[in-house]
């Protein structure tokens, strides 16, 4: 029987620390850390994420601004808003909720955000810094996974770590973070041969593929730490992960549930990055 990693509890404890640090920051500097979130169009999932980001800011005491732009917003209008926020002293973190409507170039928007305010860590300058291990911000979801692993007390050093998924926002940075903690890391993807053979080697298995209940108990080593990043909607509307919890839980030593595992950590790590950005900005003055 695995111990369930409670993402809500870990997230709440990080947020409590952030609230205290925010109060201290305000006393020292006379202003609050500030996060600006831009959303273009009315994708329902994006709206929920943006509302949760706004709520998260209120919870820890940050200044927050949300720009809800119509779907027909032009690239020039969006880039002009990013430029304005780059120059705004009240704003330390800028996030443009993805995906953008098709006529807008996501890469151009990411490149336009000042890397010092890029709290999603999507700008190539920040991606490069993660590669060399000299980073200001960690991408939010992989950083949340690292907090969850740390909460188990399991030392990553020397462990076989398998990451399933190689996206730029989860799989690749996740592998780098595990490597930096001295894991022996394998990255799997849709062309990996004999996936189950590789996943069965994992002491720490992180799954981010976007396929409901894909990893089954026979693919998991006895005693493994299993982290499920996936968020998929079943036909009945229920949220489920990439890991088949029922068959994997009896084999794992620790496992994250979906919902209530990785999900609650992502916005918390965004809030952490915003405080880091505000502190760096205050120090540079
Ligand atoms: P992407 O679609 O960008 O990447 C999926 C990756 O999974 C790709 O690298 C793909 O391989 C790999 N993959 C797909 N099918 C298989 C397979 N059968 N075997 C092995 N690998 C496979 O997804 P994301 O990384 O953005 O997201 C992954 C999941 O995590 C989604 O469910 C998403 O909703 C969730 N997510 C959750 C977050 C949270 O806050 N909890 C945040 C971000 C994502 P290839 O490269 O070869 O195509």
Coordinates of C-alpha atoms and ligand atoms in Angstrom, one line a residue:
X1 CA 0.0 0.0 0.0
X2 CA 1.4 3.3 -1.0
X3 CA 1.4 6.5 1.0
X4 CA -0.7 9.1 -0.8
X5 CA 1.2 12.3 -1.5
X6 CA -1.2 15.1 -0.5
X7 CA -0.6 17.9 -3.1
X8 CA -3.2 20.1 -1.4
X9 CA -1.4 19.9 2.0
X10 CA 2.1 20.5 0.5
X11 CA 0.7 23.4 -1.5
X12 CA -1.0 24.9 1.5
X13 CA 2.2 24.8 3.5
X14 CA 4.3 26.4 0.7
X15 CA 1.6 29.1 0.4
X16 CA 1.6 29.8 4.1
X17 CA 5.4 30.4 3.9
X18 CA 4.9 32.7 0.8
X19 CA 2.3 34.7 2.8
X20 CA 4.7 35.3 5.6
X21 CA 7.5 36.2 3.1
X22 CA 5.2 38.5 1.3
X23 CA 4.4 40.4 4.5
X24 CA 8.1 40.7 5.2
X25 CA 8.8 41.9 1.7
X26 CA 6.0 44.5 2.0
X27 CA 7.5 45.8 5.3
X28 CA 11.0 46.0 3.8
X29 CA 10.0 47.6 0.5
X30 CA 6.6 49.3 0.9
X31 CA 5.0 47.5 -2.0
X32 CA 3.8 44.0 -2.8
X33 CA 5.0 41.4 -5.3
X34 CA 2.9 41.9 -8.4
X35 CA 1.7 39.4 -11.0
X36 CA 0.0 40.2 -14.3
X37 CA -1.9 37.5 -16.1
X38 CA -3.1 38.0 -19.7
X39 CA -5.8 35.8 -21.2
X40 CA -6.9 36.1 -24.8
X41 CA -10.3 34.7 -25.8
X42 CA -12.7 32.5 -23.8
X43 CA -11.3 29.0 -23.6
X44 CA -13.2 27.6 -20.6
X45 CA -10.2 25.7 -19.1
X46 CA -7.9 28.8 -19.4
X47 CA -10.5 30.9 -17.7
X48 CA -10.6 28.5 -14.7
X49 CA -6.7 28.6 -14.5
X50 CA -6.6 32.4 -14.6
X51 CA -9.3 32.7 -11.9
X52 CA -7.3 30.3 -9.7
X53 CA -4.1 32.4 -10.3
X54 CA -6.0 35.5 -9.2
X55 CA -7.3 33.7 -6.1
X56 CA -3.8 32.4 -5.4
X57 CA -2.4 36.0 -5.4
X58 CA -5.1 37.2 -3.1
X59 CA -4.4 34.3 -0.7
X60 CA -0.7 35.1 -0.3
X61 CA -1.3 38.9 -0.4
X62 CA 0.2 39.8 -3.8
X63 CA -0.8 42.6 -6.1
X64 CA -2.5 41.1 -9.1
X65 CA -3.7 42.3 -12.4
X66 CA -5.7 40.3 -14.9
X67 CA -6.1 41.4 -18.5
X68 CA -9.0 39.6 -20.2
X69 CA -8.7 40.4 -23.9
X70 CA -11.2 39.5 -26.7
X71 CA -10.3 36.6 -29.0
X72 CA -9.9 39.0 -31.9
X73 CA -7.0 40.9 -30.2
X74 CA -4.2 41.5 -32.7
X75 CA -0.6 40.5 -32.2
X76 CA 0.4 44.2 -32.1
X77 CA -2.1 44.9 -29.3
X78 CA -0.9 41.9 -27.3
X79 CA 2.8 42.7 -27.7
X80 CA 2.1 46.3 -26.8
X81 CA 0.4 45.2 -23.5
X82 CA 3.4 42.9 -22.8
X83 CA 5.8 45.9 -23.4
X84 CA 3.8 48.1 -21.1
X85 CA 3.9 45.4 -18.3
X86 CA 7.6 44.9 -18.9
X87 CA 8.1 48.5 -17.9
X88 CA 5.6 48.6 -15.1
X89 CA 7.4 48.7 -11.7
X90 CA 4.4 47.3 -9.8
X91 CA 4.5 44.1 -11.9
X92 CA 7.3 41.5 -11.2
X93 CA 5.8 38.5 -13.0
X94 CA 4.0 38.4 -16.4
X95 CA 2.2 35.3 -17.6
X96 CA 0.3 34.9 -20.9
X97 CA -2.1 32.0 -20.5
X98 CA -1.6 29.4 -23.3
X99 CA -2.9 28.3 -25.7
X100 CA -3.5 31.6 -27.6
X101 CA -6.0 31.9 -30.4
X102 CA -4.5 30.5 -33.7
X103 CA -3.8 33.9 -35.3
X104 CA -1.4 34.8 -32.4
X105 CA 2.2 33.5 -32.4
X106 CA 2.9 32.0 -28.9
X107 CA 6.7 32.0 -29.5
X108 CA 6.7 35.8 -30.3
X109 CA 4.7 36.5 -27.1
X110 CA 7.0 34.4 -25.0
X111 CA 10.1 36.1 -26.5
X112 CA 8.5 39.5 -25.8
X113 CA 8.3 38.9 -22.0
X114 CA 11.2 40.3 -20.1
X115 CA 13.1 37.2 -18.9
X116 CA 13.3 38.8 -15.4
X117 CA 9.5 38.8 -15.3
X118 CA 9.0 35.4 -17.1
X119 CA 7.6 33.6 -14.1
X120 CA 6.5 30.6 -16.3
X121 CA 10.1 30.1 -17.2
X122 CA 9.2 29.6 -20.9
X123 CA 11.6 32.3 -22.4
X124 CA 14.6 30.6 -24.1
X125 CA 17.0 32.6 -21.7
X126 CA 15.3 30.9 -18.7
X127 CA 15.2 27.5 -20.4
X128 CA 18.9 27.8 -21.1
X129 CA 19.6 28.7 -17.5
X130 CA 17.8 25.6 -16.3
X131 CA 20.1 23.5 -18.6
X132 CA 23.2 24.9 -17.0
X133 CA 21.7 24.8 -13.5
X134 CA 22.0 28.5 -12.9
X135 CA 18.3 29.5 -12.8
X136 CA 16.2 32.2 -11.4
X137 CA 12.9 30.5 -12.1
X138 CA 11.9 26.9 -12.4
X139 CA 9.0 26.0 -14.7
X140 CA 6.0 25.7 -12.4
X141 CA 4.8 22.1 -12.9
X142 CA 8.2 20.3 -12.8
X143 CA 9.1 22.5 -9.8
X144 CA 5.9 21.4 -8.1
X145 CA 6.8 17.8 -8.8
X146 CA 10.2 18.3 -7.1
X147 CA 8.5 19.7 -4.0
X148 CA 6.2 16.7 -3.9
X149 CA 9.1 14.3 -4.2
X150 CA 11.0 16.2 -1.5
X151 CA 7.9 15.9 0.8
X152 CA 8.3 12.1 0.8
X153 CA 11.8 12.3 2.2
X154 CA 13.1 10.1 -0.6
X155 CA 16.6 11.1 -1.7
X156 CA 16.9 11.4 -5.5
X157 CA 20.6 10.9 -5.5
X158 CA 21.6 7.8 -7.5
X159 CA 18.0 6.7 -8.0
X160 CA 16.7 5.5 -11.4
X161 CA 14.4 8.3 -12.5
X162 CA 12.1 7.8 -15.5
X163 CA 10.2 10.6 -17.0
X164 CA 7.5 9.6 -19.5
X165 CA 6.8 12.6 -21.8
X166 CA 9.2 15.1 -23.4
X167 CA 7.2 18.3 -23.7
X168 CA 9.0 21.6 -23.3
X169 CA 6.8 22.6 -20.3
X170 CA 6.9 19.4 -18.3
X171 CA 9.0 16.4 -19.5
X172 CA 12.2 18.0 -20.6
X173 CA 12.6 20.4 -17.7
X174 CA 11.5 17.7 -15.3
X175 CA 14.3 15.5 -16.5
X176 CA 16.8 18.3 -16.0
X177 CA 15.7 19.0 -12.4
X178 CA 15.9 15.3 -11.5
X179 CA 19.4 15.2 -13.1
X180 CA 20.5 18.2 -11.0
X181 CA 19.4 16.3 -7.9
X182 CA 21.7 13.5 -9.0
X183 CA 19.1 11.1 -10.3
X184 CA 20.0 8.7 -13.2
X185 CA 17.5 10.0 -15.7
X186 CA 15.8 8.3 -18.7
X187 CA 13.3 10.2 -20.8
X188 CA 10.6 8.3 -22.7
X189 CA 8.2 9.4 -25.4
X190 CA 5.8 8.1 -28.0
X191 CA 8.6 6.4 -30.0
X192 CA 10.2 4.6 -27.0
X193 CA 10.4 0.9 -27.5
X194 CA 9.4 -1.5 -24.7
X195 CA 8.1 1.4 -22.5
X196 CA 7.1 -1.0 -19.8
X197 CA 10.6 -2.4 -19.5
X198 CA 11.9 1.1 -19.0
X199 CA 9.3 2.3 -16.5
X200 CA 9.7 -0.9 -14.5
X201 CA 13.3 0.2 -13.8
X202 CA 12.2 3.4 -12.2
X203 CA 12.6 4.1 -8.5
X204 CA 11.0 7.5 -9.3
X205 CA 8.5 7.6 -12.1
X206 CA 7.1 10.9 -13.4
X207 CA 4.4 10.6 -16.0
X208 CA 3.2 13.5 -18.2
X209 CA 1.7 12.2 -21.4
X210 CA -2.0 13.2 -21.5
X211 CA -3.4 9.7 -21.8
X212 CA -6.0 8.6 -19.2
X213 CA -4.9 5.7 -17.0
X214 CA -2.1 4.7 -19.4
X215 CA 0.5 3.5 -16.9
X216 CA -0.7 0.3 -15.3
X217 CA 0.5 -1.6 -12.3
X218 CA 2.5 -4.1 -14.4
X219 CA 4.6 -1.1 -15.6
X220 CA 5.6 0.0 -12.1
X221 CA 8.4 -1.4 -9.9
X222 CA 7.6 -2.5 -6.4
X223 CA 8.3 0.4 -4.0
X224 CA 8.5 3.1 -6.7
X225 CA 7.6 6.8 -6.1
X226 CA 4.9 7.5 -8.8
X227 CA 4.1 11.1 -9.7
X228 CA 1.2 11.6 -12.1
X229 CA 1.2 14.9 -13.9
X230 CA -1.6 14.0 -16.3
X231 CA -5.0 15.7 -16.2
X232 CA -7.5 14.1 -18.4
X233 CA -11.3 14.2 -18.6
X234 CA -13.1 10.9 -18.7
X235 CA -16.3 10.6 -20.7
X236 CA -18.3 11.0 -17.5
X237 CA -16.6 14.4 -16.9
X238 CA -14.4 13.1 -14.0
X239 CA -10.7 14.2 -13.9
X240 CA -8.2 11.4 -14.1
X241 CA -4.4 11.1 -14.5
X242 CA -2.1 9.3 -16.8
X243 CA -1.5 6.6 -14.1
X244 CA -4.1 3.9 -13.4
X245 CA -4.2 4.6 -9.7
X246 CA -6.1 1.4 -8.8
X247 CA -3.4 -1.0 -10.2
X248 CA -0.3 1.2 -9.4
X249 CA -1.1 2.2 -5.8
X250 CA -0.6 -1.3 -4.4
X251 CA 2.9 -1.4 -5.9
X252 CA 4.1 2.1 -5.2
X253 CA 5.7 3.4 -2.0
X254 CA 4.3 6.9 -2.6
X255 CA 1.9 8.0 -5.2
X256 CA 0.1 11.2 -6.2
X257 CA -3.7 11.2 -6.7
X258 CA -5.5 13.0 -9.5
X259 CA -7.0 15.4 -8.6
X260 CA -5.2 16.6 -5.5
X261 CA -1.6 15.7 -6.4
X262 CA 0.5 17.7 -8.9
X263 CA -2.4 20.0 -9.9
X264 CA -2.5 22.1 -6.7
X265 CA 1.3 22.7 -6.8
X266 CA 1.5 24.4 -10.2
X267 CA 0.0 27.8 -9.3
X268 CA 1.8 27.7 -5.9
X269 CA 5.1 27.5 -7.8
X270 CA 4.0 30.4 -10.0
X271 CA 3.5 32.4 -6.8
X272 CA 6.9 31.4 -5.6
X273 CA 8.5 32.5 -8.8
X274 CA 6.7 35.9 -8.6
X275 CA 8.2 36.5 -5.1
X276 CA 11.6 35.5 -6.4
X277 CA 11.2 38.0 -9.3
X278 CA 10.1 40.7 -6.9
X279 CA 13.0 40.1 -4.6
X280 CA 15.5 40.2 -7.5
X281 CA 13.9 43.4 -8.7
X282 CA 14.2 45.0 -5.2
X283 CA 17.8 44.0 -4.9
X284 CA 18.7 45.5 -8.3
X285 CA 17.4 48.9 -7.3
Ligands
LIG1 P1 2.2 17.2 -24.5 O1 1.1 16.7 -25.3 O2 2.9 18.5 -24.9 O3 3.3 16.1 -24.5 C1 3.0 14.7 -24.3 C2 4.2 13.9 -24.2 O4 3.8 12.5 -24.0 C3 5.0 13.9 -25.6 O5 6.3 14.0 -25.3 C4 4.6 12.5 -26.2 O6 5.7 12.0 -27.0 C5 4.4 11.7 -24.9 N1 3.6 10.6 -25.2 C6 2.3 10.6 -25.8 N2 1.9 9.3 -25.9 C7 2.8 8.5 -25.4 C8 2.9 7.1 -25.3 N3 1.9 6.3 -25.7 N4 4.0 6.6 -24.7 C9 5.0 7.4 -24.3 N5 5.0 8.7 -24.4 C10 3.9 9.3 -25.0 O7 1.7 17.2 -23.0 P2 2.1 18.1 -21.7 O8 3.5 17.7 -21.3 O9 1.8 19.5 -21.9 O10 1.1 17.5 -20.6 C11 1.1 16.1 -20.3 C12 -0.1 15.9 -19.3 O11 0.1 16.7 -18.2 C13 -1.5 16.3 -19.8 O12 -2.4 15.5 -19.3 C14 -1.6 17.7 -19.3 O13 -3.0 18.1 -19.1 C15 -1.0 17.5 -17.9 N6 -0.4 18.8 -17.3 C16 -0.8 19.0 -16.0 C17 -0.3 20.1 -15.4 C18 -0.6 20.3 -14.0 O14 -0.6 21.4 -13.5 N7 -1.0 19.3 -13.2 C19 0.5 21.1 -16.1 C20 0.8 20.8 -17.5 C21 0.4 19.6 -18.0 P3 6.2 12.6 -28.4 O15 7.0 13.8 -28.0 O16 7.0 11.5 -29.0 O17 5.0 13.0 -29.1

